[in-house]
Coordinates of C-alpha atoms and ligand atoms in Angstrom, one line a residue:
X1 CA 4.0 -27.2 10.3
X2 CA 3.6 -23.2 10.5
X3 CA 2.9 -22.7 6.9
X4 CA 1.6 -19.3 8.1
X5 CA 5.4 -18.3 7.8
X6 CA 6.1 -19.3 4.6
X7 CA 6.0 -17.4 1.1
X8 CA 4.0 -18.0 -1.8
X9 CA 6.1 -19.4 -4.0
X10 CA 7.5 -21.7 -1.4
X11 CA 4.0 -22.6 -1.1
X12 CA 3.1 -22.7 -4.7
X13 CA 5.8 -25.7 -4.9
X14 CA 4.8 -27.3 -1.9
X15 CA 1.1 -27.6 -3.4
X16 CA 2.2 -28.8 -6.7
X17 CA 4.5 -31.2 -5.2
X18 CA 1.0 -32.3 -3.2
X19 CA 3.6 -32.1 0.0
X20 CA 0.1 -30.1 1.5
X21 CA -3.3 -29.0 0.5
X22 CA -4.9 -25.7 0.0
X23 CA -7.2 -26.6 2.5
X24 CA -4.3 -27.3 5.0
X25 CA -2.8 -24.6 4.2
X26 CA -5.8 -21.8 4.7
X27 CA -7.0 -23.9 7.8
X28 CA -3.7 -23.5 8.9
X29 CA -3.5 -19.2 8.4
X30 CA -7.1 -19.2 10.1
X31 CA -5.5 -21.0 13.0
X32 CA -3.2 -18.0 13.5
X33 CA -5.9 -15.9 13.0
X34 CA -7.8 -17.4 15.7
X35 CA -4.5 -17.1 17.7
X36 CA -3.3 -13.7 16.9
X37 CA -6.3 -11.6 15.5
X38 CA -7.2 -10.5 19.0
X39 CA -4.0 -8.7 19.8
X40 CA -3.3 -7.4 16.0
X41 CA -6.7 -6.5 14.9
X42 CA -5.6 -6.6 11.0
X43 CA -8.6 -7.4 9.3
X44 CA -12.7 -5.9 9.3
X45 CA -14.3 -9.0 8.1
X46 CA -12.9 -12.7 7.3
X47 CA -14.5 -15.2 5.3
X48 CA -13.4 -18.3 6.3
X49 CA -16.3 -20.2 4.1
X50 CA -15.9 -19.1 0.5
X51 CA -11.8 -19.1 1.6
X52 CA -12.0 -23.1 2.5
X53 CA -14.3 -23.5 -0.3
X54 CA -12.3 -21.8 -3.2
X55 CA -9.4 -24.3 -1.2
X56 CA -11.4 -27.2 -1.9
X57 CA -11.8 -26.1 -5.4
X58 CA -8.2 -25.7 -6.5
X59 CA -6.9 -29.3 -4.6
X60 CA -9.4 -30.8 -7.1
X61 CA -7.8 -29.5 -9.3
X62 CA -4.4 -30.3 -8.4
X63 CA -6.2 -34.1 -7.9
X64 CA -7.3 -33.7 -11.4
X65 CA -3.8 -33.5 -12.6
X66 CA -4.9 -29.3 -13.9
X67 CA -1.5 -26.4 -13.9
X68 CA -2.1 -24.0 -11.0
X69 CA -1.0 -20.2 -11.7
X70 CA 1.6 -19.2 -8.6
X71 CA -1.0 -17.7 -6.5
X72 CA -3.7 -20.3 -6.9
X73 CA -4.9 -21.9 -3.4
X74 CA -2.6 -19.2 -1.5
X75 CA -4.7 -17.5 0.8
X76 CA -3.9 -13.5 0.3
X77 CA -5.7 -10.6 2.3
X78 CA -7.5 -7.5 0.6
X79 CA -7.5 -4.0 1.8
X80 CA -11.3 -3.1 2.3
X81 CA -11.3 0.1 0.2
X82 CA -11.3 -3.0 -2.8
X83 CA -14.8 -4.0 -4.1
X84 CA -15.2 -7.7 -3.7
X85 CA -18.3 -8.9 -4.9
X86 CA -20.5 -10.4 -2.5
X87 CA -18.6 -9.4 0.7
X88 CA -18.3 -6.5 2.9
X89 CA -16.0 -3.5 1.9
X90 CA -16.6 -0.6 4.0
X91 CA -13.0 1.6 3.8
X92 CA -13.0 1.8 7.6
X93 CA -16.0 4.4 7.4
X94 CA -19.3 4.7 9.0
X95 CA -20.2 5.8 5.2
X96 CA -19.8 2.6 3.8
X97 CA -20.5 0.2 7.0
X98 CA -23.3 -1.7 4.8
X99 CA -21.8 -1.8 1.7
X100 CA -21.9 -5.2 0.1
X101 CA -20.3 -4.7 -3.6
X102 CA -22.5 -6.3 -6.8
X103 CA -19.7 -6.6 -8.7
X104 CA -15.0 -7.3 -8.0
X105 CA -12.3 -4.4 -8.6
X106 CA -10.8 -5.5 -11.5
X107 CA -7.3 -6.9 -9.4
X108 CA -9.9 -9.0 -7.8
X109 CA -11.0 -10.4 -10.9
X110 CA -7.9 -11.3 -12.3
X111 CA -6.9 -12.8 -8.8
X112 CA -10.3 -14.9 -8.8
X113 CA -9.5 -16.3 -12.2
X114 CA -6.0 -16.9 -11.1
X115 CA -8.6 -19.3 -8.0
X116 CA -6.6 -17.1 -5.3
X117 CA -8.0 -17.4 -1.6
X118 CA -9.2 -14.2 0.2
X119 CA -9.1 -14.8 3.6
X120 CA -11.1 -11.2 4.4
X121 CA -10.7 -7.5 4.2
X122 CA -8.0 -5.4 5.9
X123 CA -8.4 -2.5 8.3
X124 CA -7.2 0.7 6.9
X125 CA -7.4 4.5 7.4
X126 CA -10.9 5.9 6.7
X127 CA -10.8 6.1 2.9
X128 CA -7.1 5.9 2.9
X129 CA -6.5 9.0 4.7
X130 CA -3.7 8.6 7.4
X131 CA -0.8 6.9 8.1
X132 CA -1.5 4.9 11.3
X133 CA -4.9 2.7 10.4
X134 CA -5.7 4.7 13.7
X135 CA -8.6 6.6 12.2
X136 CA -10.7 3.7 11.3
X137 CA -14.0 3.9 12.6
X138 CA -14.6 0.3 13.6
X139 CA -10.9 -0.6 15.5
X140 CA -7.5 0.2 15.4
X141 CA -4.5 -2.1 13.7
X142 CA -1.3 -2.8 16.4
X143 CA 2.1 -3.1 14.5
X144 CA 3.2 -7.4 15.4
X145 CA 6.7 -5.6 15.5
X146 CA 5.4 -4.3 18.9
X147 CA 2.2 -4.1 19.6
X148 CA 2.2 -0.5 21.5
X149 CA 3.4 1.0 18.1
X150 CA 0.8 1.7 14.7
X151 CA 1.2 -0.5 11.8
X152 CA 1.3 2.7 9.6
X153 CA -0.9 3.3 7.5
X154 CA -3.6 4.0 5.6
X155 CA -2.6 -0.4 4.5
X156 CA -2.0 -0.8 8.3
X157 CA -4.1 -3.8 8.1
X158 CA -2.1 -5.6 5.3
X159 CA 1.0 -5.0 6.0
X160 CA 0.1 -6.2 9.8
X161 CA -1.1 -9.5 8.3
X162 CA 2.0 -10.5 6.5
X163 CA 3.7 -9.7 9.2
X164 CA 1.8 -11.8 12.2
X165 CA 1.0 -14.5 9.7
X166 CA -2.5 -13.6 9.7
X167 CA -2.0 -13.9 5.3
X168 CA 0.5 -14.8 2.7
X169 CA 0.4 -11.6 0.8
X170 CA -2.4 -9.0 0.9
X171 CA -3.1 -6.0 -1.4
X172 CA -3.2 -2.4 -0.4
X173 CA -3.5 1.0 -2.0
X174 CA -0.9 4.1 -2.4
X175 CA -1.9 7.6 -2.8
X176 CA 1.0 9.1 -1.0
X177 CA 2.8 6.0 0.5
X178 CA 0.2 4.0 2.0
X179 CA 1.3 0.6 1.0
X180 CA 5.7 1.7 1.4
X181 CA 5.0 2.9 4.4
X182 CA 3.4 0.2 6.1
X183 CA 5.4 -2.4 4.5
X184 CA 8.3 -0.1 6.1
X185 CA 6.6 -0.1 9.7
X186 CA 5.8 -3.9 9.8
X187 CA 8.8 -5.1 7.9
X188 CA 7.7 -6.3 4.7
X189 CA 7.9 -5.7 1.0
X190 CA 5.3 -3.2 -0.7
X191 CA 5.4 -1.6 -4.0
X192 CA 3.6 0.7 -5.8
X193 CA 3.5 0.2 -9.2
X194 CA 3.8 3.1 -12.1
X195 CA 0.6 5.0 -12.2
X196 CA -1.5 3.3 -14.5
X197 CA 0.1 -0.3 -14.3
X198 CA -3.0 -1.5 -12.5
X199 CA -6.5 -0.4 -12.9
X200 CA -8.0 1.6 -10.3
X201 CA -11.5 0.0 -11.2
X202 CA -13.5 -0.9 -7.8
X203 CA -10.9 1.1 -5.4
X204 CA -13.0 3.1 -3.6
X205 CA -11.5 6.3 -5.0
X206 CA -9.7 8.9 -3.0
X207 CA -7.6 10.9 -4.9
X208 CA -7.8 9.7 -8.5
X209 CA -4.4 11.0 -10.6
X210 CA -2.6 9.2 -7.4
X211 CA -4.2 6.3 -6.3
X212 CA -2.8 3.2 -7.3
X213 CA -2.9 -0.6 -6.2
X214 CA -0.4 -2.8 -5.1
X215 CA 1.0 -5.8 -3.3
X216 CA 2.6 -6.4 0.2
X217 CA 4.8 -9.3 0.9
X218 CA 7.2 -11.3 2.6
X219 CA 9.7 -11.1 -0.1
X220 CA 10.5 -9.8 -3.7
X221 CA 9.5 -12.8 -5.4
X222 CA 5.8 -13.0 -3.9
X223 CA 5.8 -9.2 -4.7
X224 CA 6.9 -9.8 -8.7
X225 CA 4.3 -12.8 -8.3
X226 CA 1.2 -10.4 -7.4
X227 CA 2.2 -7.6 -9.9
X228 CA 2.0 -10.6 -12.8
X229 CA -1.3 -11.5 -11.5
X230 CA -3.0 -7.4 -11.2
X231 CA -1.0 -5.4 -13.7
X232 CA -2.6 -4.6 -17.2
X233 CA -5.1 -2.8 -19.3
X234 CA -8.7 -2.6 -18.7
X235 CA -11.4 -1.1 -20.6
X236 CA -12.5 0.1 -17.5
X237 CA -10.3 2.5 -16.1
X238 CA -9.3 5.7 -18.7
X239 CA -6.1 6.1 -16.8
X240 CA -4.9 2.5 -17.0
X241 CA -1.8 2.5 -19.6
X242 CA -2.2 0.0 -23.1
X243 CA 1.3 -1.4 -22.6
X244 CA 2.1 -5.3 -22.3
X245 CA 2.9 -6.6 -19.0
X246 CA 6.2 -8.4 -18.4
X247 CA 6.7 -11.8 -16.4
X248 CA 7.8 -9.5 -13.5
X249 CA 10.0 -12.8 -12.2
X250 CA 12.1 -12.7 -14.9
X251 CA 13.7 -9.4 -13.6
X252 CA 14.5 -11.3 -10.3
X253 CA 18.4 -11.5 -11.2
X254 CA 20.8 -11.1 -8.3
X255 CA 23.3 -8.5 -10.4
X256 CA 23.1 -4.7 -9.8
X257 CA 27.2 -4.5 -10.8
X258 CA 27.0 -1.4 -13.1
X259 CA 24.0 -0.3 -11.8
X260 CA 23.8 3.4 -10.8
X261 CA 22.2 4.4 -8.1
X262 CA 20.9 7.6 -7.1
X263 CA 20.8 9.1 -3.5
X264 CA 18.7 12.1 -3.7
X265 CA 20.2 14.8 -1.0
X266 CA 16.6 15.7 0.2
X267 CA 15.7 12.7 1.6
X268 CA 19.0 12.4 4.0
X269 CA 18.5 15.1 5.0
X270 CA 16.8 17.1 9.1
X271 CA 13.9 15.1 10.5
X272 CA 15.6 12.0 9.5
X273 CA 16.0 9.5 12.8
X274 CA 19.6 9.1 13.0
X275 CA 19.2 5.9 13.6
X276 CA 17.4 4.8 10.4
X277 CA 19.8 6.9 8.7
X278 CA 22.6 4.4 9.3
X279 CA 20.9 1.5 8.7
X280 CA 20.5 2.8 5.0
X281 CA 23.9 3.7 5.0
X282 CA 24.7 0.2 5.7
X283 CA 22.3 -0.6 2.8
X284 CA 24.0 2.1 0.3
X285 CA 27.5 0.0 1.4
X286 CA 26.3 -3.5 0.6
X287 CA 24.9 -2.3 -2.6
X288 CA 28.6 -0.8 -3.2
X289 CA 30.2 -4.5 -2.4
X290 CA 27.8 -6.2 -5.2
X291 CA 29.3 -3.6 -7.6
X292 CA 26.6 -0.4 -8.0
X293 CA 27.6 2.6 -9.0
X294 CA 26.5 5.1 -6.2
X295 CA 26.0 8.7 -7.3
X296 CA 24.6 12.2 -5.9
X297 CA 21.6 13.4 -6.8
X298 CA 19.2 16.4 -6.2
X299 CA 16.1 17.0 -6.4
X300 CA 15.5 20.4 -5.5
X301 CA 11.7 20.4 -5.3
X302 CA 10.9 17.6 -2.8
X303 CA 10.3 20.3 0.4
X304 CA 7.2 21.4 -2.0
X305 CA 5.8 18.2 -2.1
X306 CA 3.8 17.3 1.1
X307 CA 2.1 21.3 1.2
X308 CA 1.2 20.4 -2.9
X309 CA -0.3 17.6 -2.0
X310 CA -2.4 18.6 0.8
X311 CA -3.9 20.6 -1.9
X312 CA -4.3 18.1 -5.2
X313 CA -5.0 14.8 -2.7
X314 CA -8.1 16.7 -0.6
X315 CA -9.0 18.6 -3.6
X316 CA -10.0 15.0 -5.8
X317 CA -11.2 13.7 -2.2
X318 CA -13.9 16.5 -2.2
X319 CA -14.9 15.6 -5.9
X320 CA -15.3 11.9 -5.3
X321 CA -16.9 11.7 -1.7
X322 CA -19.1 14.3 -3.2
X323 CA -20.7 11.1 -4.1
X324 CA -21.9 9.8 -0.5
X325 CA -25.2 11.9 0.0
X326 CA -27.2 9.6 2.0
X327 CA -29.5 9.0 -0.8
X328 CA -28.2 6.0 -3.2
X329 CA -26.2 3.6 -0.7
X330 CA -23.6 3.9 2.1
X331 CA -25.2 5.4 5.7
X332 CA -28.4 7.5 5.7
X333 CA -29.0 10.0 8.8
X334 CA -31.8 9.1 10.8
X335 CA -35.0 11.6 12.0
X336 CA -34.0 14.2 9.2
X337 CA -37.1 16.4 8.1
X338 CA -35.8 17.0 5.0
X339 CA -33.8 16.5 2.1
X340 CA -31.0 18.5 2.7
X341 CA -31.1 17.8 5.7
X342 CA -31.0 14.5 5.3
X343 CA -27.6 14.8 3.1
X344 CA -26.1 16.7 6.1
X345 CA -26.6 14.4 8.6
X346 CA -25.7 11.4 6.6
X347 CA -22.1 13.5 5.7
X348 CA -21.6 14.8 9.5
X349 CA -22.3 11.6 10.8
X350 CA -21.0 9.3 8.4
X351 CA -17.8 10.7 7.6
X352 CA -14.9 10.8 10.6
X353 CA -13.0 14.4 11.6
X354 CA -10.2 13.8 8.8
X355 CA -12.1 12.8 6.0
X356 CA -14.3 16.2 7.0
X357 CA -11.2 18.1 7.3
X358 CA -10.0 16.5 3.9
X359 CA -13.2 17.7 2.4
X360 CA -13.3 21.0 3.8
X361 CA -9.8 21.6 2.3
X362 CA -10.3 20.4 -0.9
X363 CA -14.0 22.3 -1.3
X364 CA -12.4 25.5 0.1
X365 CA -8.9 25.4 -2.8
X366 CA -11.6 24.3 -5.8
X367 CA -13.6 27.2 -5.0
X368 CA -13.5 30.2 -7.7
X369 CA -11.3 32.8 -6.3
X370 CA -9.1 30.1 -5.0
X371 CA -8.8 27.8 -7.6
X372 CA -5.7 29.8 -9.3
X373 CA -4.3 30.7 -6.4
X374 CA -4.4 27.2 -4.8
X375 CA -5.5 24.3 -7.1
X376 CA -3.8 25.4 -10.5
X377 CA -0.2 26.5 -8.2
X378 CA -0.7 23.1 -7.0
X379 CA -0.6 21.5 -10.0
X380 CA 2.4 23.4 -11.7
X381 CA 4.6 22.4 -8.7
X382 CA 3.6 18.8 -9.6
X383 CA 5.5 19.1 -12.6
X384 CA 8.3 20.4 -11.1
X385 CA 8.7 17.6 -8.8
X386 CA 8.2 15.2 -12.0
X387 CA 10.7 17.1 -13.6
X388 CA 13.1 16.9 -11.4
X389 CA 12.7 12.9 -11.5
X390 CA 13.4 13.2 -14.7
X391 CA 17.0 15.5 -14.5
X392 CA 18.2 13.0 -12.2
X393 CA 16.6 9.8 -14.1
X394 CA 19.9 11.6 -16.7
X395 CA 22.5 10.1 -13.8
X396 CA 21.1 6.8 -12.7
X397 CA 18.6 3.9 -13.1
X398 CA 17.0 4.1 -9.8
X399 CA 17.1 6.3 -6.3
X400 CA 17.4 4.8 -2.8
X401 CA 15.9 6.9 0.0
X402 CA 14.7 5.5 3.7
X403 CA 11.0 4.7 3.1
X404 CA 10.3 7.0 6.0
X405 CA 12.5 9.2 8.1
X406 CA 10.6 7.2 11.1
X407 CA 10.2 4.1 12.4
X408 CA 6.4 3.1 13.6
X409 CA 5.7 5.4 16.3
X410 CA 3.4 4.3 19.2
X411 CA -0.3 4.4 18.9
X412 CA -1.7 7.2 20.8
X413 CA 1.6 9.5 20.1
X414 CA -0.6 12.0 20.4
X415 CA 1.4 13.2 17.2
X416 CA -0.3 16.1 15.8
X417 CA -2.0 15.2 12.5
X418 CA 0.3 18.1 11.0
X419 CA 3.9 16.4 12.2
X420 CA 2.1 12.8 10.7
X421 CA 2.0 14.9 7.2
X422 CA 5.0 16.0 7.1
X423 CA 6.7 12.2 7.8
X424 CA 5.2 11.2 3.9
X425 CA 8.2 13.5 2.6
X426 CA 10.1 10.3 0.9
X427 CA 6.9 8.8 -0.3
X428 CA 4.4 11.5 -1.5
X429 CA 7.1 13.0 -4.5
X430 CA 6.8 9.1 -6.2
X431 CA 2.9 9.5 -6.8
X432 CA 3.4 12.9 -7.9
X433 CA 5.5 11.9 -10.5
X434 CA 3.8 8.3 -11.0
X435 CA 6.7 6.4 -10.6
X436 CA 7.0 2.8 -9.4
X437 CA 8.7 2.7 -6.2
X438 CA 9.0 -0.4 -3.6
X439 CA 9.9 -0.4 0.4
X440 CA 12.2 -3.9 1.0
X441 CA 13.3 -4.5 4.7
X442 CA 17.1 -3.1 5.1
X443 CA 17.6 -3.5 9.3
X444 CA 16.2 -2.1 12.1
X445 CA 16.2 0.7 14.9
X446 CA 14.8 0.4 18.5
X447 CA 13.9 -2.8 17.6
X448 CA 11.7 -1.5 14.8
X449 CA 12.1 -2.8 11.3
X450 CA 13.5 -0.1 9.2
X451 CA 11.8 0.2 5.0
X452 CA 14.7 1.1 2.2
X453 CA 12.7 2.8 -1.0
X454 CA 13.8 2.0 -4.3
X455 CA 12.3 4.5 -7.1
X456 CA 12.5 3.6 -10.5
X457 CA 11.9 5.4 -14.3
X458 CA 7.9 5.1 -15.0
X459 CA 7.4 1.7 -15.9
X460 CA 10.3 0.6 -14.6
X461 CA 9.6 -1.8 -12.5
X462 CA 11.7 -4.7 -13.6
X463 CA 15.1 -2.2 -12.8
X464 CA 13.7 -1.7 -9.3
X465 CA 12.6 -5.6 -8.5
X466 CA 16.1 -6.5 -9.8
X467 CA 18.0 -3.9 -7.3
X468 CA 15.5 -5.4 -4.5
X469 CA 16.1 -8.8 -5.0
X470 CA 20.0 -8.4 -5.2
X471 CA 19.9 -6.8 -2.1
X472 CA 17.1 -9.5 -0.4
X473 CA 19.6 -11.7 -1.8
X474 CA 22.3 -10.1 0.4
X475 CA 20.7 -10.0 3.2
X476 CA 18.4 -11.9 6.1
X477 CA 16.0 -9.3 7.0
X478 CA 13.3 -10.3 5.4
X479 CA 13.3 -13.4 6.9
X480 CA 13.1 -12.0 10.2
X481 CA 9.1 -13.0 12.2
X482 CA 8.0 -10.3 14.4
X483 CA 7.6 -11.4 17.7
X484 CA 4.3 -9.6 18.6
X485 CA 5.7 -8.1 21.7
X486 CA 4.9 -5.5 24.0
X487 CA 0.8 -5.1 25.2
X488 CA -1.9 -3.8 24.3
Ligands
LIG1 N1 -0.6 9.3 4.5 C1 -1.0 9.9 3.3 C2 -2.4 10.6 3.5 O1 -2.8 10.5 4.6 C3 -1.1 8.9 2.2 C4 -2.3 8.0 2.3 C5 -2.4 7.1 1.1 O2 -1.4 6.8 0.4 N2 -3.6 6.6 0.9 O3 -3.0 11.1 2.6

């Protein structure tokens, strides 16, 4: 049996019921790793031995007559900008090639004590910056969809393993869409939670007052499943919010009648492919059959929101990377004849041409003289764009917008790194504002699998898993297996 294809919680009964085993079942997602990896190149480094062990471990358990959370035997893939203790995580940089963590992000704690599987770490963007997983230094990530095209990015390497089968659900991180878009490009479910939900503790940080983790799936349910699992307080991260965290599932109600949606002008708007456009369209309709309310809405600032964030994102980038020096871990220059020297050669070599460029840029609008001009403008607009969330939050409970204007382009587009920036449009504005916002499969264009984006009130998340699952409900494409066409 391919249990490779199957969902967690289809899996989650199947173990309880003792129908298979956790060591079945992760032997059987390595097979397709051994079968697929080669083409896909999803992950940096697998671990099949603690995997099959920590498998071993919970089917005792299940022997031993013990409750199992949902996730517990289910192998689940981790993007490597997440600290797991014990095993590699290098953010797809030179910089961090040899990092070994001492101690798990806190998601991967709660996930450990939950006796998840990790199958390995995903290949991402070099500290999250892209959207194509093409500027990882160690290997590129090709979308299953078709393998000439990226998976998207910077969680090209999880959303490429839920899609080939290569994991049942993986995590990945959002500072300006990185786990929507993906999910979008390769067909699955991603959200990013509220800002604050989960704790950013051991995420390699890129842009602090944006970065947030979350899951990527096959459907709503595993999504609602993960979120229960990672969400909540900890001591360790000042930003992460003291509020309780609901059973996420119990949102899962096929019913959106009443429910009014927003369609933010903007986001329909030039530079949208025609093509994706009418597949939400189509979406927009079936929402109208199940009895949504469907009303206009603007939000005036959103063509501020990509140039504003190329100035907060790179400006927190240049603070934290600040932190890679050559001196206390992470890649050290070689044949330096001094100190400073030393710290030069370990930044010029270590770090890839956008992570410089993002550093340059964010040094250059934090310096005095530019600060006001740059930083502080910046930062004004940002509430502006969260205000503006807010005036249409007045008319309805959550927006819909296509999760990109695009589908996944083909590797090697030779796209100019200015045209990729501007394609974030419909994801950037929701960690602006912090909002939760999730990408669901809604059809499909050139053979492409096309992302719908449902926005949500901060901490809203239950409003915008309903209004996904009524519509995954609806509909079939999420059920749909990517054939891993086209070459390499
Ligand atoms: N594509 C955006 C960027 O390059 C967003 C990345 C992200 O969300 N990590 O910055």
């Amino acid at each position: 049996m391919d249990l490779y294809k199957l969902t967690a919680h289809e899996l989650h009964d199947k173990l309880v019921s003792k129908e298979i085993s956790s060591v079945e079942l992760t032997e059987n997602v390595y097979s397709r790793i051994d079968e697929v990896e080669d083409k896909v190149q999803a992950y940096v480094t697998l671990d099949k031995e603690n995997a099959m062990a920590q498998a071993a471990k919970v089917d005792a358990k299940i022997a031993a007559g013990e409750a199992i959370a949902p996730l517990a035997g289910i192998p689940g893939a981790i993007k490597d900008n997440i600290c797991t203790k014990g095993l590699l995580t290098t953010c797809s940089s030179k910089m961090l090639s040899n990092v070994v963590p001492i101690y798990d992000a806190h998601v991967i704690k709660k996930l450990r004590a939950d006796d998840a599987i990790f199958t390995g770490k995903t290949n991402m963007d070099e500290f999250a910056m892209g959207s194509t997983t093409e500027s990882s230094y160690f290997h590129k990530t090709y979308n299953p969809w078709n393998l000439e095209r990226v998976p998207g990015g910077s969680s090209g390497g999880s959303a490429a393993a839920i899609a080939a089968g290569e994991a049942i659900w993986s995590l990945g991180s959002d500072t300006g869409g990185s786990i929507r878009q993906p999910a979008s490009f390769n067909g699955c479910v991603g959200i990013k939670p509220t800002y604050g939900r989960v704790s950013r503790y051991g995420c390699v940080a890129f842009a602090s007052s944006l970065d947030q983790i979350g899951p990527i799936t096959r459907d709503v349910t595993d999504a609602a499943l993960v979120l229960n699992t990672i969400c909540g307080k900890d001591e360790h991260d000042s930003t992460s919010l003291p509020v309780d965290v609901p059973d996420f599932t119990k949102a899962l109600r096929a019913d959106v009648k009443g429910l009014r949606i927003g369609l933010p002008k903007e986001y329909y708007g030039e530079g949208v492919d025609p093509k994706v456009k009418a597949e939400i369209e189509k979406a927009v309709k079936t929402y109208e059959s199940l009895g949504a309310e469907i009303v206009d809405v603007s939000l005036p600032h959103t063509e501020y929101a990509v140039i504003t964030y190329y100035i907060i994102a790179p400006a927190e980038a240049s603070a934290n990377l600040a932190r890679y020096d050559g001196v206390r871990y992470g890649f050290r220059a070689a044949n330096a004849t001094s100190a400073p020297e030393m710290t030069r050669l370990s930044r010029t070599e270590g770090f890839g041409p956008e992570v410089r460029r993002r550093i340059m840029l964010g040094t250059y609008v934090l310096s005095s003289g530019y600060y006001d001009a740059y930083y502080k403008k910046a930062m004004q607009v940002r509430t502006l764009i969260r205000r503006d969330f807010n005036e249409a939050f007045e008319k309805c409970d959550v927006l819909l917008t296509p999760t990109s204007p695009v589908v996944a382009y083909p590797v090697d587009g030779k796209m100019d790194p200015l045209s990729i920036y501007m394609l974030d449009v419909t994801t950037i504005p929701v960690n602006m504002a912090g909002l939760p916002g999730i990408s669901i499969p809604c059809g499909f264009a050139d053979g492409m699998p096309v992302g719908m984006q449902l926005i949500g009130k901060v901490l809203d998340e239950e409003t915008v898993l309903r209004a996904a699952y009524t519509f995954e409900q609806a509909t079939d494409f999420h059920k749909a297996m990517a054939p891993l066409g086209g070459n390499k």
